[in-house]
Amino acid sequence: MGLLNRIRAIGPGALVAAAFVGPGTVTTASVLGAEYAYVLLWTIAFSILATIVLQEMSARFGLITQDGLGEAFRSEFSNPLVKSVGVVLVVSAIGIGTAAFQTGNIVGGATGLATITGVSENVWGPLIGLVAASLLWTGNYKLIERVFIGLVIVMGLAFVLNAVIVRPDLGALSAGLVPTIPDGSAYLIAGLIGTTVVGYNLFLHASTVQERWDGASDLAECRTDTIAMVVIGGLITTSIVVTAAAVFPEGTSIQNVGEMADQLEPVFGGYALWFFAIGLFAAGFTSAMSAPLAGAYATAGALGWERDLTSTRFRLIWMTILGTGIVFSALDYDPVQVIVFAQVANGLLLPILAAFLIYAMNNEELLGEHTNSTLQNVLGGAVTLVVIGIGLQTLYDIIVL
């Protein structure tokens, strides 16, 4: 497969990258860089490896079986109780979870536009939501995919250019790839891994590869797409950490991303501020589209509904998720309790989903010669153990706080 053909293969992976590099990741990466400089860059490297391992499995499952993970939850278990619990967990964590986080996605994108226009986030938020709804309503997957690819490019250029402008210490940057856990950093490590290894992305990826490719013959293109776009997403996250580390004295505590964007202006003039704001807008807008889409794929599949972009039920799901974000962004309402529930549900679901994915990827009846290799099982098992730890950390933080 030639280089040009591999570039042309880029597609569904862009949705995955755009989904995990959202306002939550931008915020966490900014805080991490400001407080610990380059020390925790190894966390990003691990997160990207873990994401590649799980997303490759998810994409391969969808491509070979031509089923989504929601359908797999229904078909793999014969016990009605287990099946019902699985469906409830998927709908709760993915459906309600994406709706809860949707407000943050829209407000994050609106903050980027507000930074460079001076117009309130409460105005930009609903507009972003309505534009996202218009694109999803077309039901045209190729158009949606192209929008995502374009926005990932915009986001990448914006954040990477910021990182280049600050001229990071390459020696310290390299040293940050050696795993260390400074006192008090565990919550940030769990947060960054948790915003990168995203449960709903597994549902999104398994379904969208079927929109792009036909089957096993396209597996090489699919893998290229997955690895390339997840790595690009990791590069974007790294750039945010690098920028924060260079701009702020180590140990600085920042409360929000807007605060960081403001700090860039006196150091680099208006250009860096614009780049950062545009990147933040792209991060928020892509997440505002990918979260409803993922929620619709997961919920429809788990409930046994048609996974068709133009079907009424499918549209009702993503409209509900997106509508929630639009309303709350306009009201300037912070749905803390709903987000707390979403965090708990997602924290519980991700280890279950990772374990189920490994189980399903060893089913020869479904996958034939495309089942997991020993190495893939070992890597998947290691990632699952880590996400179990993240889930426990999330529960602990919720209980303590």
CSV table of C-alpha atoms in Angstrom, one decimal:
chain,number,residue,atom,x,y,z
A,1,MET,CA,0.0,0.0,0.0
A,2,GLY,CA,1.6,3.3,-1.2
A,3,LEU,CA,2.0,6.4,1.0
A,4,LEU,CA,-0.6,8.3,-1.0
A,5,ASN,CA,-3.1,5.5,-0.6
A,6,ARG,CA,-2.4,5.4,3.2
A,7,ILE,CA,-3.1,9.1,3.4
A,8,ARG,CA,-6.3,8.7,1.5
A,9,ALA,CA,-7.3,5.9,4.0
A,10,ILE,CA,-7.6,8.5,6.8
A,11,GLY,CA,-11.2,8.6,7.9
A,12,PRO,CA,-13.0,7.2,11.0
A,13,GLY,CA,-9.9,7.6,13.0
A,14,ALA,CA,-10.3,11.3,12.8
A,15,LEU,CA,-13.6,11.0,14.6
A,16,VAL,CA,-11.8,9.1,17.4
A,17,ALA,CA,-9.0,11.7,17.7
A,18,ALA,CA,-11.4,14.6,17.6
A,19,ALA,CA,-13.6,12.9,20.3
A,20,PHE,CA,-10.8,12.4,22.8
A,21,VAL,CA,-9.1,15.8,22.2
A,22,GLY,CA,-12.0,17.7,23.6
A,23,PRO,CA,-12.3,20.6,26.1
A,24,GLY,CA,-11.8,18.1,28.9
A,25,THR,CA,-8.5,16.9,27.5
A,26,VAL,CA,-7.4,20.5,26.8
A,27,THR,CA,-8.2,21.5,30.4
A,28,THR,CA,-6.5,18.5,31.9
A,29,ALA,CA,-3.4,18.8,29.7
A,30,SER,CA,-3.2,22.5,30.5
A,31,VAL,CA,-3.4,22.0,34.2
A,32,LEU,CA,-0.9,19.1,34.0
A,33,GLY,CA,1.7,21.2,32.2
A,34,ALA,CA,1.3,24.2,34.4
A,35,GLU,CA,1.6,22.2,37.6
A,36,TYR,CA,4.2,19.6,36.7
A,37,ALA,CA,5.9,20.9,33.5
A,38,TYR,CA,7.1,18.0,31.4
A,39,VAL,CA,7.3,15.4,34.2
A,40,LEU,CA,4.1,13.6,33.3
A,41,LEU,CA,4.5,13.5,29.5
A,42,TRP,CA,4.9,9.7,29.8
A,43,THR,CA,1.2,9.6,30.8
A,44,ILE,CA,0.3,10.8,27.3
A,45,ALA,CA,2.5,8.2,25.7
A,46,PHE,CA,0.9,5.5,27.7
A,47,SER,CA,-2.6,6.8,27.0
A,48,ILE,CA,-2.0,6.8,23.2
A,49,LEU,CA,-0.6,3.3,23.3
A,50,ALA,CA,-3.7,2.1,25.3
A,51,THR,CA,-6.0,3.9,23.0
A,52,ILE,CA,-4.4,2.4,19.9
A,53,VAL,CA,-4.7,-1.1,21.4
A,54,LEU,CA,-8.4,-0.8,22.3
A,55,GLN,CA,-9.5,1.2,19.2
A,56,GLU,CA,-7.7,-1.2,16.9
A,57,MET,CA,-9.7,-4.1,18.4
A,58,SER,CA,-12.9,-2.1,18.2
A,59,ALA,CA,-12.4,-1.2,14.6
A,60,ARG,CA,-11.4,-4.7,13.6
A,61,PHE,CA,-14.5,-6.1,15.4
A,62,GLY,CA,-16.8,-3.7,13.5
A,63,LEU,CA,-15.0,-4.3,10.1
A,64,ILE,CA,-15.0,-8.1,10.3
A,65,THR,CA,-18.4,-8.7,11.9
A,66,GLN,CA,-20.2,-5.7,10.4
A,67,ASP,CA,-21.8,-5.3,13.8
A,68,GLY,CA,-21.5,-2.6,16.4
A,69,LEU,CA,-20.5,-3.2,20.1
A,70,GLY,CA,-24.0,-2.4,21.2
A,71,GLU,CA,-25.3,-5.4,19.2
A,72,ALA,CA,-22.4,-7.5,20.5
A,73,PHE,CA,-23.5,-6.9,24.1
A,74,ARG,CA,-27.0,-8.2,23.1
A,75,SER,CA,-25.8,-11.2,21.2
A,76,GLU,CA,-22.9,-12.5,23.1
A,77,PHE,CA,-24.8,-13.2,26.4
A,78,SER,CA,-27.7,-15.6,26.6
A,79,ASN,CA,-28.5,-14.9,30.3
A,80,PRO,CA,-31.4,-12.4,30.3
A,81,LEU,CA,-30.2,-10.7,33.5
A,82,VAL,CA,-26.6,-10.3,32.3
A,83,LYS,CA,-27.9,-8.9,29.0
A,84,SER,CA,-30.3,-6.5,30.7
A,85,VAL,CA,-27.6,-5.2,33.0
A,86,GLY,CA,-25.2,-4.7,30.0
A,87,VAL,CA,-27.9,-2.8,28.1
A,88,VAL,CA,-28.7,-0.6,31.1
A,89,LEU,CA,-25.1,0.1,31.8
A,90,VAL,CA,-24.4,1.0,28.1
A,91,VAL,CA,-27.4,3.3,27.8
A,92,SER,CA,-26.7,4.9,31.2
A,93,ALA,CA,-22.9,5.5,30.7
A,94,ILE,CA,-22.9,6.3,27.0
A,95,GLY,CA,-26.3,7.8,26.4
A,96,ILE,CA,-26.7,9.8,29.6
A,97,GLY,CA,-22.9,10.3,29.9
A,98,THR,CA,-22.5,11.9,26.5
A,99,ALA,CA,-25.5,14.2,27.2
A,100,ALA,CA,-24.0,15.3,30.5
A,101,PHE,CA,-20.6,16.1,29.0
A,102,GLN,CA,-22.1,17.7,26.0
A,103,THR,CA,-22.5,21.0,27.8
A,104,GLY,CA,-18.8,21.1,28.4
A,105,ASN,CA,-18.1,20.3,24.8
A,106,ILE,CA,-20.3,23.2,23.5
A,107,VAL,CA,-19.1,25.7,26.1
A,108,GLY,CA,-15.5,24.7,25.4
A,109,GLY,CA,-15.9,25.5,21.7
A,110,ALA,CA,-17.8,28.7,22.5
A,111,THR,CA,-15.0,29.8,24.9
A,112,GLY,CA,-12.6,29.6,22.0
A,113,LEU,CA,-14.8,31.9,19.8
A,114,ALA,CA,-15.5,34.2,22.7
A,115,THR,CA,-11.8,34.7,23.3
A,116,ILE,CA,-11.2,36.1,19.8
A,117,THR,CA,-14.5,37.8,19.2
A,118,GLY,CA,-15.6,39.2,22.6
A,119,VAL,CA,-19.1,37.8,22.1
A,120,SER,CA,-20.4,35.8,25.1
A,121,GLU,CA,-20.2,32.0,25.3
A,122,ASN,CA,-23.9,32.0,25.9
A,123,VAL,CA,-24.4,33.2,22.3
A,124,TRP,CA,-21.8,31.1,20.7
A,125,GLY,CA,-22.8,27.9,22.5
A,126,PRO,CA,-26.3,27.5,21.0
A,127,LEU,CA,-25.0,28.5,17.6
A,128,ILE,CA,-22.3,25.8,17.7
A,129,GLY,CA,-24.9,23.3,18.8
A,130,LEU,CA,-27.2,24.2,15.9
A,131,VAL,CA,-24.4,24.0,13.3
A,132,ALA,CA,-23.4,20.6,14.7
A,133,ALA,CA,-27.1,19.5,14.5
A,134,SER,CA,-27.3,20.6,10.9
A,135,LEU,CA,-24.3,18.5,9.9
A,136,LEU,CA,-25.5,15.4,11.7
A,137,TRP,CA,-29.0,15.9,10.3
A,138,THR,CA,-27.7,15.5,6.7
A,139,GLY,CA,-27.1,11.8,7.4
A,140,ASN,CA,-24.2,12.1,5.0
A,141,TYR,CA,-21.3,10.2,6.6
A,142,LYS,CA,-18.7,11.2,4.0
A,143,LEU,CA,-19.5,14.9,4.7
A,144,ILE,CA,-19.4,14.4,8.4
A,145,GLU,CA,-16.0,12.6,8.1
A,146,ARG,CA,-14.5,15.3,6.0
A,147,VAL,CA,-15.6,18.0,8.5
A,148,PHE,CA,-13.9,16.0,11.3
A,149,ILE,CA,-10.7,15.6,9.2
A,150,GLY,CA,-10.6,19.3,8.5
A,151,LEU,CA,-11.1,20.3,12.1
A,152,VAL,CA,-8.5,17.8,13.4
A,153,ILE,CA,-6.0,19.5,11.0
A,154,VAL,CA,-7.0,22.9,12.2
A,155,MET,CA,-6.8,21.8,15.8
A,156,GLY,CA,-3.4,20.1,15.2
A,157,LEU,CA,-1.9,23.2,13.5
A,158,ALA,CA,-3.2,25.6,16.1
A,159,PHE,CA,-1.9,23.7,19.2
A,160,VAL,CA,1.4,22.4,17.6
A,161,LEU,CA,2.3,25.9,16.3
A,162,ASN,CA,1.8,27.2,19.9
A,163,ALA,CA,4.2,24.5,21.1
A,164,VAL,CA,6.8,25.5,18.5
A,165,ILE,CA,6.5,29.2,19.4
A,166,VAL,CA,7.3,28.5,23.1
A,167,ARG,CA,10.5,26.7,22.2
A,168,PRO,CA,10.4,23.9,24.8
A,169,ASP,CA,13.4,22.5,26.6
A,170,LEU,CA,13.9,19.3,24.5
A,171,GLY,CA,16.1,17.7,27.3
A,172,ALA,CA,13.4,18.2,29.9
A,173,LEU,CA,10.8,17.1,27.4
A,174,SER,CA,12.6,13.8,26.8
A,175,ALA,CA,13.1,13.2,30.5
A,176,GLY,CA,9.3,13.5,30.9
A,177,LEU,CA,8.9,10.3,29.0
A,178,VAL,CA,10.4,8.4,31.9
A,179,PRO,CA,7.5,7.3,34.2
A,180,THR,CA,7.5,9.1,37.6
A,181,ILE,CA,4.5,9.9,39.8
A,182,PRO,CA,5.1,13.2,41.8
A,183,ASP,CA,3.1,13.6,45.1
A,184,GLY,CA,-0.4,14.8,44.4
A,185,SER,CA,-0.4,14.0,40.7
A,186,ALA,CA,-2.4,10.7,40.7
A,187,TYR,CA,-5.7,12.5,40.0
A,188,LEU,CA,-4.2,14.3,37.0
A,189,ILE,CA,-2.7,11.1,35.7
A,190,ALA,CA,-6.1,9.3,36.0
A,191,GLY,CA,-7.8,12.3,34.5
A,192,LEU,CA,-5.7,12.5,31.4
A,193,ILE,CA,-5.8,8.7,30.8
A,194,GLY,CA,-9.5,8.8,31.4
A,195,THR,CA,-10.1,11.6,28.9
A,196,THR,CA,-8.0,9.8,26.3
A,197,VAL,CA,-9.1,6.2,26.6
A,198,VAL,CA,-12.8,6.9,26.1
A,199,GLY,CA,-15.5,4.2,26.3
A,200,TYR,CA,-17.9,5.7,23.9
A,201,ASN,CA,-15.1,6.0,21.3
A,202,LEU,CA,-15.1,2.2,21.1
A,203,PHE,CA,-18.8,2.2,20.1
A,204,LEU,CA,-18.2,5.1,17.7
A,205,HIS,CA,-15.3,3.4,15.9
A,206,ALA,CA,-16.8,-0.1,15.6
A,207,SER,CA,-19.8,1.5,13.7
A,208,THR,CA,-18.1,4.2,11.6
A,209,VAL,CA,-15.5,1.8,10.0
A,210,GLN,CA,-18.6,0.1,8.5
A,211,GLU,CA,-19.6,3.4,6.9
A,212,ARG,CA,-16.2,3.7,5.3
A,213,TRP,CA,-15.0,0.1,4.5
A,214,ASP,CA,-16.5,-3.2,3.4
A,215,GLY,CA,-14.6,-6.0,5.2
A,216,ALA,CA,-11.4,-7.9,5.9
A,217,SER,CA,-9.7,-6.7,2.7
A,218,ASP,CA,-9.7,-3.2,4.0
A,219,LEU,CA,-8.1,-4.1,7.4
A,220,ALA,CA,-4.7,-2.6,6.5
A,221,GLU,CA,-6.2,0.8,5.6
A,222,CYS,CA,-8.3,0.7,8.8
A,223,ARG,CA,-5.3,0.1,11.0
A,224,THR,CA,-3.3,2.8,9.3
A,225,ASP,CA,-6.2,5.2,9.9
A,226,THR,CA,-6.5,4.2,13.6
A,227,ILE,CA,-2.8,4.4,14.4
A,228,ALA,CA,-2.1,7.6,12.5
A,229,MET,CA,-5.1,9.6,13.9
A,230,VAL,CA,-4.6,8.5,17.5
A,231,VAL,CA,-1.0,9.4,17.3
A,232,ILE,CA,-1.9,12.8,15.9
A,233,GLY,CA,-4.4,13.2,18.8
A,234,GLY,CA,-1.6,12.4,21.2
A,235,LEU,CA,0.7,15.0,19.5
A,236,ILE,CA,-2.0,17.6,20.0
A,237,THR,CA,-2.3,16.8,23.7
A,238,THR,CA,1.5,16.8,24.1
A,239,SER,CA,1.6,20.3,22.4
A,240,ILE,CA,-0.9,21.6,25.0
A,241,VAL,CA,1.2,20.3,27.9
A,242,VAL,CA,4.4,21.7,26.3
A,243,THR,CA,2.8,25.1,25.9
A,244,ALA,CA,1.5,25.2,29.5
A,245,ALA,CA,4.9,24.1,30.8
A,246,ALA,CA,6.7,26.8,28.9
A,247,VAL,CA,4.3,29.6,29.7
A,248,PHE,CA,3.8,29.0,33.5
A,249,PRO,CA,6.3,28.6,36.3
A,250,GLU,CA,6.2,25.0,37.5
A,251,GLY,CA,3.6,24.6,40.2
A,252,THR,CA,1.2,27.2,38.9
A,253,SER,CA,-2.4,26.3,39.5
A,254,ILE,CA,-4.8,27.4,36.7
A,255,GLN,CA,-8.6,27.2,37.0
A,256,ASN,CA,-9.7,27.0,33.4
A,257,VAL,CA,-8.4,27.0,29.9
A,258,GLY,CA,-9.5,30.6,29.2
A,259,GLU,CA,-7.1,31.7,31.9
A,260,MET,CA,-4.3,30.0,30.0
A,261,ALA,CA,-5.3,31.5,26.7
A,262,ASP,CA,-5.2,35.0,28.4
A,263,GLN,CA,-1.6,34.3,29.7
A,264,LEU,CA,-0.4,33.6,26.2
A,265,GLU,CA,-1.2,37.1,24.9
A,266,PRO,CA,1.5,39.2,26.8
A,267,VAL,CA,4.1,36.5,26.1
A,268,PHE,CA,3.6,36.0,22.4
A,269,GLY,CA,1.2,38.7,21.3
A,270,GLY,CA,-2.2,38.2,19.8
A,271,TYR,CA,-1.0,35.4,17.4
A,272,ALA,CA,-0.6,32.7,19.9
A,273,LEU,CA,-3.8,33.6,21.6
A,274,TRP,CA,-5.7,33.3,18.3
A,275,PHE,CA,-4.0,29.9,17.6
A,276,PHE,CA,-5.0,28.6,21.0
A,277,ALA,CA,-8.5,29.9,20.8
A,278,ILE,CA,-9.1,28.4,17.3
A,279,GLY,CA,-7.7,25.1,18.6
A,280,LEU,CA,-10.0,25.2,21.6
A,281,PHE,CA,-13.0,25.9,19.3
A,282,ALA,CA,-12.1,23.0,17.0
A,283,ALA,CA,-11.7,20.7,20.1
A,284,GLY,CA,-15.1,21.8,21.4
A,285,PHE,CA,-16.9,21.6,18.1
A,286,THR,CA,-15.6,18.2,17.1
A,287,SER,CA,-16.5,16.8,20.5
A,288,ALA,CA,-20.0,18.4,20.3
A,289,MET,CA,-20.5,16.4,17.1
A,290,SER,CA,-18.8,13.1,18.1
A,291,ALA,CA,-20.4,12.7,21.5
A,292,PRO,CA,-24.0,12.7,20.2
A,293,LEU,CA,-23.0,10.4,17.3
A,294,ALA,CA,-21.3,8.0,19.7
A,295,GLY,CA,-24.2,8.1,22.0
A,296,ALA,CA,-26.6,7.3,19.2
A,297,TYR,CA,-24.6,4.4,17.9
A,298,ALA,CA,-24.1,2.9,21.3
A,299,THR,CA,-27.7,3.3,22.5
A,300,ALA,CA,-29.3,2.2,19.2
A,301,GLY,CA,-27.1,-0.9,19.1
A,302,ALA,CA,-27.7,-1.8,22.7
A,303,LEU,CA,-31.5,-1.5,22.3
A,304,GLY,CA,-31.6,-3.4,19.0
A,305,TRP,CA,-32.6,-0.3,17.0
A,306,GLU,CA,-31.4,0.5,13.5
A,307,ARG,CA,-28.0,2.1,13.3
A,308,ASP,CA,-28.8,4.3,10.3
A,309,LEU,CA,-27.8,8.0,10.3
A,310,THR,CA,-31.1,8.9,8.7
A,311,SER,CA,-33.4,6.7,10.8
A,312,THR,CA,-35.9,8.5,13.1
A,313,ARG,CA,-34.8,6.7,16.3
A,314,PHE,CA,-31.1,7.3,15.6
A,315,ARG,CA,-31.8,11.0,15.0
A,316,LEU,CA,-33.9,11.3,18.2
A,317,ILE,CA,-31.0,9.9,20.3
A,318,TRP,CA,-28.4,12.3,19.0
A,319,MET,CA,-30.9,15.2,19.0
A,320,THR,CA,-31.6,14.6,22.7
A,321,ILE,CA,-27.9,14.5,23.6
A,322,LEU,CA,-27.1,17.6,21.5
A,323,GLY,CA,-30.2,19.4,22.7
A,324,THR,CA,-29.2,18.9,26.3
A,325,GLY,CA,-25.9,20.6,25.6
A,326,ILE,CA,-27.5,23.5,23.7
A,327,VAL,CA,-30.0,24.2,26.5
A,328,PHE,CA,-27.5,24.1,29.3
A,329,SER,CA,-24.9,26.2,27.4
A,330,ALA,CA,-27.5,28.9,26.8
A,331,LEU,CA,-28.6,28.9,30.5
A,332,ASP,CA,-25.0,28.9,31.8
A,333,TYR,CA,-26.1,26.0,33.9
A,334,ASP,CA,-23.5,23.6,35.3
A,335,PRO,CA,-25.2,20.1,35.7
A,336,VAL,CA,-22.7,18.9,38.3
A,337,GLN,CA,-24.8,16.0,39.7
A,338,VAL,CA,-25.5,14.7,36.2
A,339,ILE,CA,-21.8,14.9,35.3
A,340,VAL,CA,-20.9,13.1,38.6
A,341,PHE,CA,-23.3,10.3,37.6
A,342,ALA,CA,-21.8,10.2,34.2
A,343,GLN,CA,-18.2,9.9,35.6
A,344,VAL,CA,-19.2,7.1,37.9
A,345,ALA,CA,-21.1,5.2,35.1
A,346,ASN,CA,-18.2,5.7,32.6
A,347,GLY,CA,-15.7,4.7,35.2
A,348,LEU,CA,-17.6,1.4,35.8
A,349,LEU,CA,-18.3,0.8,32.1
A,350,LEU,CA,-14.8,1.2,30.6
A,351,PRO,CA,-13.2,-1.8,32.4
A,352,ILE,CA,-16.2,-3.9,31.7
A,353,LEU,CA,-16.2,-2.8,28.0
A,354,ALA,CA,-12.4,-3.4,27.7
A,355,ALA,CA,-12.7,-6.9,29.2
A,356,PHE,CA,-15.7,-7.7,27.0
A,357,LEU,CA,-13.9,-6.4,23.9
A,358,ILE,CA,-11.0,-8.8,24.6
A,359,TYR,CA,-13.4,-11.6,25.2
A,360,ALA,CA,-15.2,-10.9,21.9
A,361,MET,CA,-12.0,-10.5,20.0
A,362,ASN,CA,-11.1,-14.1,20.8
A,363,ASN,CA,-14.4,-15.5,19.4
A,364,GLU,CA,-13.3,-17.5,16.3
A,365,GLU,CA,-16.9,-18.0,15.2
A,366,LEU,CA,-17.3,-14.2,14.8
A,367,LEU,CA,-13.8,-13.2,13.7
A,368,GLY,CA,-12.2,-16.4,12.1
A,369,GLU,CA,-8.5,-15.8,11.4
A,370,HIS,CA,-8.8,-12.2,12.7
A,371,THR,CA,-9.0,-13.0,16.4
A,372,ASN,CA,-6.5,-11.4,18.8
A,373,SER,CA,-2.9,-12.6,18.8
A,374,THR,CA,-1.2,-13.5,22.1
A,375,LEU,CA,0.5,-10.1,22.1
A,376,GLN,CA,-2.8,-8.3,21.5
A,377,ASN,CA,-4.4,-10.1,24.4
A,378,VAL,CA,-1.4,-9.3,26.7
A,379,LEU,CA,-1.5,-5.6,25.8
A,380,GLY,CA,-5.3,-5.5,26.1
A,381,GLY,CA,-5.1,-7.2,29.5
A,382,ALA,CA,-2.6,-4.7,30.7
A,383,VAL,CA,-4.7,-1.7,29.5
A,384,THR,CA,-7.8,-3.3,31.2
A,385,LEU,CA,-6.0,-3.5,34.5
A,386,VAL,CA,-5.0,0.2,34.2
A,387,VAL,CA,-8.6,1.3,33.4
A,388,ILE,CA,-9.8,-0.7,36.4
A,389,GLY,CA,-7.5,1.4,38.5
A,390,ILE,CA,-8.8,4.6,36.8
A,391,GLY,CA,-12.4,3.4,37.6
A,392,LEU,CA,-11.5,2.8,41.3
A,393,GLN,CA,-9.7,6.2,41.4
A,394,THR,CA,-12.8,7.9,39.9
A,395,LEU,CA,-15.1,6.3,42.5
A,396,TYR,CA,-12.7,7.2,45.3
A,397,ASP,CA,-12.6,10.9,44.2
A,398,ILE,CA,-16.4,11.0,43.9
A,399,ILE,CA,-16.9,9.5,47.4
A,400,VAL,CA,-14.2,11.7,49.1
A,401,LEU,CA,-15.3,14.9,47.4
